[in-house]
Short mmCIF file of C-alpha atoms in Angstrom, two decimals:
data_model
loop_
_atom_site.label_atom_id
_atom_site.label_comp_id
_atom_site.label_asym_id
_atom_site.label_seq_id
_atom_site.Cartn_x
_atom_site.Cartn_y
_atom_site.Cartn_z
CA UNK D 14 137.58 54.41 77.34
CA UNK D 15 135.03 54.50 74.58
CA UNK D 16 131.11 54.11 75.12
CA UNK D 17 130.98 50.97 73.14
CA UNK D 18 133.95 50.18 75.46
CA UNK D 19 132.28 51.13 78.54
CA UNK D 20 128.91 49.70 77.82
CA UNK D 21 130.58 46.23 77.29
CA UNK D 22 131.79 46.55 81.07
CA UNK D 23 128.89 47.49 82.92
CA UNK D 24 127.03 44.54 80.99
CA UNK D 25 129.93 42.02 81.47
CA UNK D 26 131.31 43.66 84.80
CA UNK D 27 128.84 42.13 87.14
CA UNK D 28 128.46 38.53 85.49
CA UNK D 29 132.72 38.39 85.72
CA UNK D 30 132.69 39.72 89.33
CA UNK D 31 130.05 36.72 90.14
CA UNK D 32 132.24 34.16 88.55
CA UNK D 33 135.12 35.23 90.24
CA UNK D 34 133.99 35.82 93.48
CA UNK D 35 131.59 32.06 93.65
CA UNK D 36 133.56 30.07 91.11
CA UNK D 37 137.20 30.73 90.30
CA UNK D 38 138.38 31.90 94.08
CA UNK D 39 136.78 28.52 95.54
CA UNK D 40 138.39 26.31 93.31
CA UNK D 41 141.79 27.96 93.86
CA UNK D 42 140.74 28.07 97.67
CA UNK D 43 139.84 24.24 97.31
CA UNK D 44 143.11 23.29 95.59
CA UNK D 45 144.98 24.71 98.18
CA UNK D 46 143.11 23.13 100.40
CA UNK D 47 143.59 19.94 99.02
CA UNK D 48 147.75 20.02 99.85
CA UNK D 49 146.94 21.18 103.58
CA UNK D 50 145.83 18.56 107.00
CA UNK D 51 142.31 20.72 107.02
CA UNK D 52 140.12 18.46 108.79
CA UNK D 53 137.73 20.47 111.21
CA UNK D 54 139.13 24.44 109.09
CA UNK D 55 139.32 26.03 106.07
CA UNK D 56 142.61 28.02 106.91
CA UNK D 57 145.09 25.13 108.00
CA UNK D 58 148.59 25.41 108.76
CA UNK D 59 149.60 21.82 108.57
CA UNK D 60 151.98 20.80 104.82
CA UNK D 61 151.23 17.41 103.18
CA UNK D 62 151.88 17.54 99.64
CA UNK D 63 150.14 14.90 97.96
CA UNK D 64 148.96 12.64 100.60
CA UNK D 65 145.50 13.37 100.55
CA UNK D 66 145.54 12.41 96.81
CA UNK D 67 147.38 9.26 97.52
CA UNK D 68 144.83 8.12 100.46
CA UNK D 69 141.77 9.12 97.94
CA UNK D 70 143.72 7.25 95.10
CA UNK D 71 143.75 3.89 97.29
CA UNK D 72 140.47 4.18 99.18
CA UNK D 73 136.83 3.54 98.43
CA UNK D 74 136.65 7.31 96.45
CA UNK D 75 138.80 5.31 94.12
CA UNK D 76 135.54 2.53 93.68
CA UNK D 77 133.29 4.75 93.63
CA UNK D 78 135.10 6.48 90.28
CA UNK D 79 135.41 2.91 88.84
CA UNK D 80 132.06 2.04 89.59
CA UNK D 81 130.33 5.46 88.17
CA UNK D 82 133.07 5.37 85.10
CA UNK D 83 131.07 1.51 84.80
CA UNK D 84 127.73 3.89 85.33
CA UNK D 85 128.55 5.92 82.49
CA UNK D 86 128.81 3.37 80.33
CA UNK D 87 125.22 2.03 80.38
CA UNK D 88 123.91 5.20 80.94
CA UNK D 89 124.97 7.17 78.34
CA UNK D 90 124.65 5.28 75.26
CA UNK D 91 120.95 4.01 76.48
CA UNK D 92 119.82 7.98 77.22
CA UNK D 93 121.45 8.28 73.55
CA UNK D 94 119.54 6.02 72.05
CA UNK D 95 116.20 6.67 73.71
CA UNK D 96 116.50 10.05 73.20
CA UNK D 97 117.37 9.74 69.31
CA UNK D 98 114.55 7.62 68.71
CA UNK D 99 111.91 9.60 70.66
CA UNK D 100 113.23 12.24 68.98
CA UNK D 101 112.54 10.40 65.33
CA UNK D 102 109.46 9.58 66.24
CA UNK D 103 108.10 12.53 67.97
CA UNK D 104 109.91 14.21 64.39
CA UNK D 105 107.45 11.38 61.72
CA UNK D 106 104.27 12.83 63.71
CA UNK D 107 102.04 14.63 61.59
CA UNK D 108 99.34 15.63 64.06
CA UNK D 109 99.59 16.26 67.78
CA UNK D 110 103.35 17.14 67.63
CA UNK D 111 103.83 19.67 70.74
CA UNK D 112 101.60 17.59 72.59
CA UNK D 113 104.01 14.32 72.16
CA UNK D 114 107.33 17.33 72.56
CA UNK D 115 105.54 18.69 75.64
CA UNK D 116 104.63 15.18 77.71
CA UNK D 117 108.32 13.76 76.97
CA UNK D 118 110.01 17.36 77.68
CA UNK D 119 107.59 18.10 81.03
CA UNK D 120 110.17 15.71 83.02
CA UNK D 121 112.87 17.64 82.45
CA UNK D 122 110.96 20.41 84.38
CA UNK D 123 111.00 18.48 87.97
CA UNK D 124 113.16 18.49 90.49
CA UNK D 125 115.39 15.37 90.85
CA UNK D 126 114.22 15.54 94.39
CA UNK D 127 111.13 14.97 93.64
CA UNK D 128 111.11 12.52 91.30
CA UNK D 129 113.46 10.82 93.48
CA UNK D 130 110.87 10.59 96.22
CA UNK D 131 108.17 9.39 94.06
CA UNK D 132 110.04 6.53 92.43
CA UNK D 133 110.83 5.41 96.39
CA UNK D 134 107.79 5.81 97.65
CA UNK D 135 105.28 5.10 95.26
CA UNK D 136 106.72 3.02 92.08
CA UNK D 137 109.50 1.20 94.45
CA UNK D 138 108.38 0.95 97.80
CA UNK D 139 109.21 -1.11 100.47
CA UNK D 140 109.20 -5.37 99.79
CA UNK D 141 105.42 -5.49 99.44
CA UNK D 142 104.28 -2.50 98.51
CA UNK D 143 104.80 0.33 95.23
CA UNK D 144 103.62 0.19 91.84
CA UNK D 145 106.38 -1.98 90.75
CA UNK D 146 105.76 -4.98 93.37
CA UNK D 147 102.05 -5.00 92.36
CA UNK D 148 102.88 -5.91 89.01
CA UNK D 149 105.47 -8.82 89.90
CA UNK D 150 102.66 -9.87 92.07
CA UNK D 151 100.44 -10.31 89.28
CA UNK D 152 102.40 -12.76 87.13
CA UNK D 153 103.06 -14.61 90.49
CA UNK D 154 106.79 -13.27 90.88
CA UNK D 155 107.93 -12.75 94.98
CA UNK D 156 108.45 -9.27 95.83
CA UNK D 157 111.81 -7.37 95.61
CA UNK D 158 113.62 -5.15 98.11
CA UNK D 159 114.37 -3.05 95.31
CA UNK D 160 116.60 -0.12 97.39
CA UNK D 161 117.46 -2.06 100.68
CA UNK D 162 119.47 -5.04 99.23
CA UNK D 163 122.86 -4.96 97.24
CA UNK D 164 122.87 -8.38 96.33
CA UNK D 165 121.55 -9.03 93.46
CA UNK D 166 121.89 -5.19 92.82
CA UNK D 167 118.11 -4.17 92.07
CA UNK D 168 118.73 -0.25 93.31
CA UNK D 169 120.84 0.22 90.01
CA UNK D 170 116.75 -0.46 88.18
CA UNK D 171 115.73 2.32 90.39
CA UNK D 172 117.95 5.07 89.32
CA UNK D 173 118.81 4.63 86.20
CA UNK D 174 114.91 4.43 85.57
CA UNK D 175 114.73 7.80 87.63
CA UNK D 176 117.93 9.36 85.63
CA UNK D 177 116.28 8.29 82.42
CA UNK D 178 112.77 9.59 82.69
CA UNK D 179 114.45 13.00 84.30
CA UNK D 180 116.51 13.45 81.30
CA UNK D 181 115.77 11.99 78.09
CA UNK D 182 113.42 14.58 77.37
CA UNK D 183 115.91 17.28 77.38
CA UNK D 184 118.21 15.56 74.62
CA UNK D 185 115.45 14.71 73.05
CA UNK D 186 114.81 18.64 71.90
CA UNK D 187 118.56 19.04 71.53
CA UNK D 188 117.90 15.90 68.35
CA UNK D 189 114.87 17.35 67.24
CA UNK D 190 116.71 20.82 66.92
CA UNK D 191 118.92 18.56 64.77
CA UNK D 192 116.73 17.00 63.08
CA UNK D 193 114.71 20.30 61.63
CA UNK D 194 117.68 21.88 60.34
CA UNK D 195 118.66 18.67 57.96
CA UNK D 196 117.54 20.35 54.71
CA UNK D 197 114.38 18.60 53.08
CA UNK D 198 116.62 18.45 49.71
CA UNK D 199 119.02 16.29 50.90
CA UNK D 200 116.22 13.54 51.22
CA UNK D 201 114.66 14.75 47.80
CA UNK D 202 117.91 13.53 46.31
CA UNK D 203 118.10 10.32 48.08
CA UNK D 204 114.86 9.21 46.89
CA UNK D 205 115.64 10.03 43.48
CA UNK D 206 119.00 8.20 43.42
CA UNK D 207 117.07 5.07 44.66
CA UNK D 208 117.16 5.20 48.66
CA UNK D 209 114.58 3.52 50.61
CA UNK D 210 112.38 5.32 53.36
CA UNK D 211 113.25 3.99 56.34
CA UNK D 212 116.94 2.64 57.83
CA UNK D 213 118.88 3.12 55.06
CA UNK D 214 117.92 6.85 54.48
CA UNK D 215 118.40 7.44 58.44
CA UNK D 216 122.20 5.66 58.53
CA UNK D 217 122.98 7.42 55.24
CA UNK D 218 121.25 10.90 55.26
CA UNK D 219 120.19 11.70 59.05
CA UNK D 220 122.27 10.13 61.34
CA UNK D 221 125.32 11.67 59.30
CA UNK D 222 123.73 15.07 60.31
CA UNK D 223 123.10 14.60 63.55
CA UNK D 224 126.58 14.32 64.18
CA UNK D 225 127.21 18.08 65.94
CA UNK D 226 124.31 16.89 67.93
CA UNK D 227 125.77 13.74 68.85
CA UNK D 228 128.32 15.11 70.32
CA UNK D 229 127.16 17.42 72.21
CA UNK D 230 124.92 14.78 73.61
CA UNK D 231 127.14 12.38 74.54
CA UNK D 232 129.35 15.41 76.22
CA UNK D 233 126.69 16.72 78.43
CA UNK D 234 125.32 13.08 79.13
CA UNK D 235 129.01 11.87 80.20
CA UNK D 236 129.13 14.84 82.29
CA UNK D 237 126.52 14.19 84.05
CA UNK D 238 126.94 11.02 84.64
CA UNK D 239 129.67 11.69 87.15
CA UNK D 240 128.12 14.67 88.79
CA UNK D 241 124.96 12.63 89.91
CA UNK D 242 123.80 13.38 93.52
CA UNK D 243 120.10 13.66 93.96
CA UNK D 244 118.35 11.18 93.09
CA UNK D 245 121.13 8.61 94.47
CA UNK D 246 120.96 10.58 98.16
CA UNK D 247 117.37 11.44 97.97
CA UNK D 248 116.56 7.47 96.78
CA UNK D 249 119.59 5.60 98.72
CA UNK D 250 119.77 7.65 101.78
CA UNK D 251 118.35 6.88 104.98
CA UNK D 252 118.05 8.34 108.56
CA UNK D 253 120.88 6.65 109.58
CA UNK D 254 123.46 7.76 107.02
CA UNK D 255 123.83 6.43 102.66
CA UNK D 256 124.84 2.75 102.48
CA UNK D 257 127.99 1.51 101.56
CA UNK D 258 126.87 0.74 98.04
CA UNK D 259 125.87 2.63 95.01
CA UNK D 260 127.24 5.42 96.46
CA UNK D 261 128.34 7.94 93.79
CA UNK D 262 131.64 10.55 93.86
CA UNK D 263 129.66 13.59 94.81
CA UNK D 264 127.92 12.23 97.76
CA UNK D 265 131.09 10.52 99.35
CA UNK D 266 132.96 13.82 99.37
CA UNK D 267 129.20 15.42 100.87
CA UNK D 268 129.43 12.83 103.88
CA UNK D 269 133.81 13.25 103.59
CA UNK D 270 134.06 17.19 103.22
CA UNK D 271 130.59 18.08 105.40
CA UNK D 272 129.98 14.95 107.58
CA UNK D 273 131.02 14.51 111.00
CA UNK D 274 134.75 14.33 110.43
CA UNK D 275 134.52 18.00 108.07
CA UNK D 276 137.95 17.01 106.56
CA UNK D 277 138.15 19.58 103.47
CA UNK D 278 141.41 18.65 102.81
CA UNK D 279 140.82 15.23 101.75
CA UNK D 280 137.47 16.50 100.34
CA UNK D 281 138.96 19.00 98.60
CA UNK D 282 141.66 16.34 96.59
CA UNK D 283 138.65 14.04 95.82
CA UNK D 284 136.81 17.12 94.32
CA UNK D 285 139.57 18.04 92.11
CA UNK D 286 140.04 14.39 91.07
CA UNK D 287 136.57 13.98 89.75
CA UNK D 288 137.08 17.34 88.01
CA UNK D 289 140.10 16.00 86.46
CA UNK D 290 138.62 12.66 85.59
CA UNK D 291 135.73 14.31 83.82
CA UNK D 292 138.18 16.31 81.58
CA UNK D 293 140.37 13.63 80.51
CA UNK D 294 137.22 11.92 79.80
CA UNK D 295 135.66 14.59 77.51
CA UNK D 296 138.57 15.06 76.31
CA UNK D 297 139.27 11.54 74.97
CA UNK D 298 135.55 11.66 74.15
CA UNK D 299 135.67 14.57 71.96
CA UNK D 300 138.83 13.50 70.32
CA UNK D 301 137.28 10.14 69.61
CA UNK D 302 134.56 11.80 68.20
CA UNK D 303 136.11 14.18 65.96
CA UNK D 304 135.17 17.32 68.12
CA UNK D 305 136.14 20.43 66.59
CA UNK D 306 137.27 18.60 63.12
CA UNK D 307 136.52 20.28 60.20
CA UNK D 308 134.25 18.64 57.60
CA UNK D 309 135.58 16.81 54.86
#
């Protein structure tokens, strides 16, 4: 073995034994898991092939897929476009810059826990009280119990408020990265061939090279849609268990996999399922998007 050789494995060693050890061998552990009766242990003995898939398939895991895949598609295109246009305008600003970067990135920096309990306790609290209340009071509007009651749905308000103020900052840098590395000359030329400052040199010149951006945006944004847990157990939840509604993938398999009936077997299938889901989705994404095509 050569030094260069060597030196690579002590760096790389460590980092691969991690992944292996708290990554790889619990997902293979999980998939097996997922083909076993392993409600109450983690080493069962009891064969039955795809059942657990079938009963996650045809129970309410199955809604709560449909109604996050629904999720995702407000969600992501609104943090897209809020994030693109902060990013444009925190971009024009010719004095004050990092300040404007730093107040719309600082969210990005708290926990979702936190925010979670500030948005329930303070901004949406209760029927008569929190921020939110005040203010319908004031144009002479009756109170809303914005987290307690699923019909009409007013929760959905809370969180994707919560989900947007938590994370909007953080593709905001990713477009502002994008947007310093368009190269001054390209608008240079536009100007002299006649554009117009404004929406016709952003659909023609900018938006056009934000496109590796884009994507990666709307990847990590879809992506996250599904795997959203906080805020929806930390906002939803109660003392007595998470309601029947609004209740996202991740936190049915917490209450399915380490809940009272501790069936990891069933857990286990859903898990895989959302993992699955979230490929062919990024997948079909990507390919819609031209991910990895080369440039004409």
């Amino acid at each position: 073995m050569t030094r260069r050789a060597g030196a690579f494995w002590l760096f790389v060693g460590p980092f691969l034994i991690g992944l292996l050890i708290f990554n790889y061998i619990p997902i293979g552990w999980s998939a097996y898991l997922s083909f076993f009766d392993a409600q109450g242990t983690v080493t069962p003995d009891t064969f039955v092939g795809l059942r657990n898939y079938a009963d996650m398939l045809t129970g309410p895991f199955a809604q709560s897929l449909l109604t996050f895949s629904v999720f995702a598609l407000f969600i992501v295109p609104l943090t897209f476009a809020l994030a693109l246009g902060l990013a444009v305008a925190v971009n024009r600003i010719r004095f004050a810059r990092a300040f404007f970067r730093s107040v719309f990135f600082l969210p990005t920096a708290c926990s979702y826990v936190v925010a979670a309990m500030v948005w329930k306790l303070s901004l949406f609290s209760g029927v008569r009280f929190g921020l939110a209340n005040t203010v319908l009071d004031w144009f002479g509007q009756d109170p809303v119990a914005w987290l307690s009651n699923p019909d009409p749905p007013w929760y959905w308000v809370v969180l994707v408020t919560a989900r947007l103020w938590l994370q909007v900052g953080f593709y905001m840098i990713l477009f502002i990265a994008g947007l310093q590395r368009i190269p001054d000359s390209l608008y240079e030329a536009a100007y002299v061939d006649g554009a117009k400052p404004g929406w016709q040199v952003f659909r023609h010149i900018t938006f056009p090279q934000l496109r590796p951006t884009s994507i990666a945006v709307l990847l990590l944004s879809l992506i996250a849609a599904y795997q959203a847990f906080d805020e929806f157990y930390n906002l939803l939840g109660t003392a007595r268990g998470y309601p029947d509604f609004g209740r996202p993938p991740l936190v049915y398999l917490y209450y399915l996999a380490l809940g009272q009936t501790q069936d990891y077997g069933h857990g286990s299938a859903g898990a895989l399922l959302l993992a699955l889901l979230i490929a062919l989705v990024t997948l079909l994404q990507g390919r819609l998007l031209g991910l990895g095509r080369r440039e004409a």
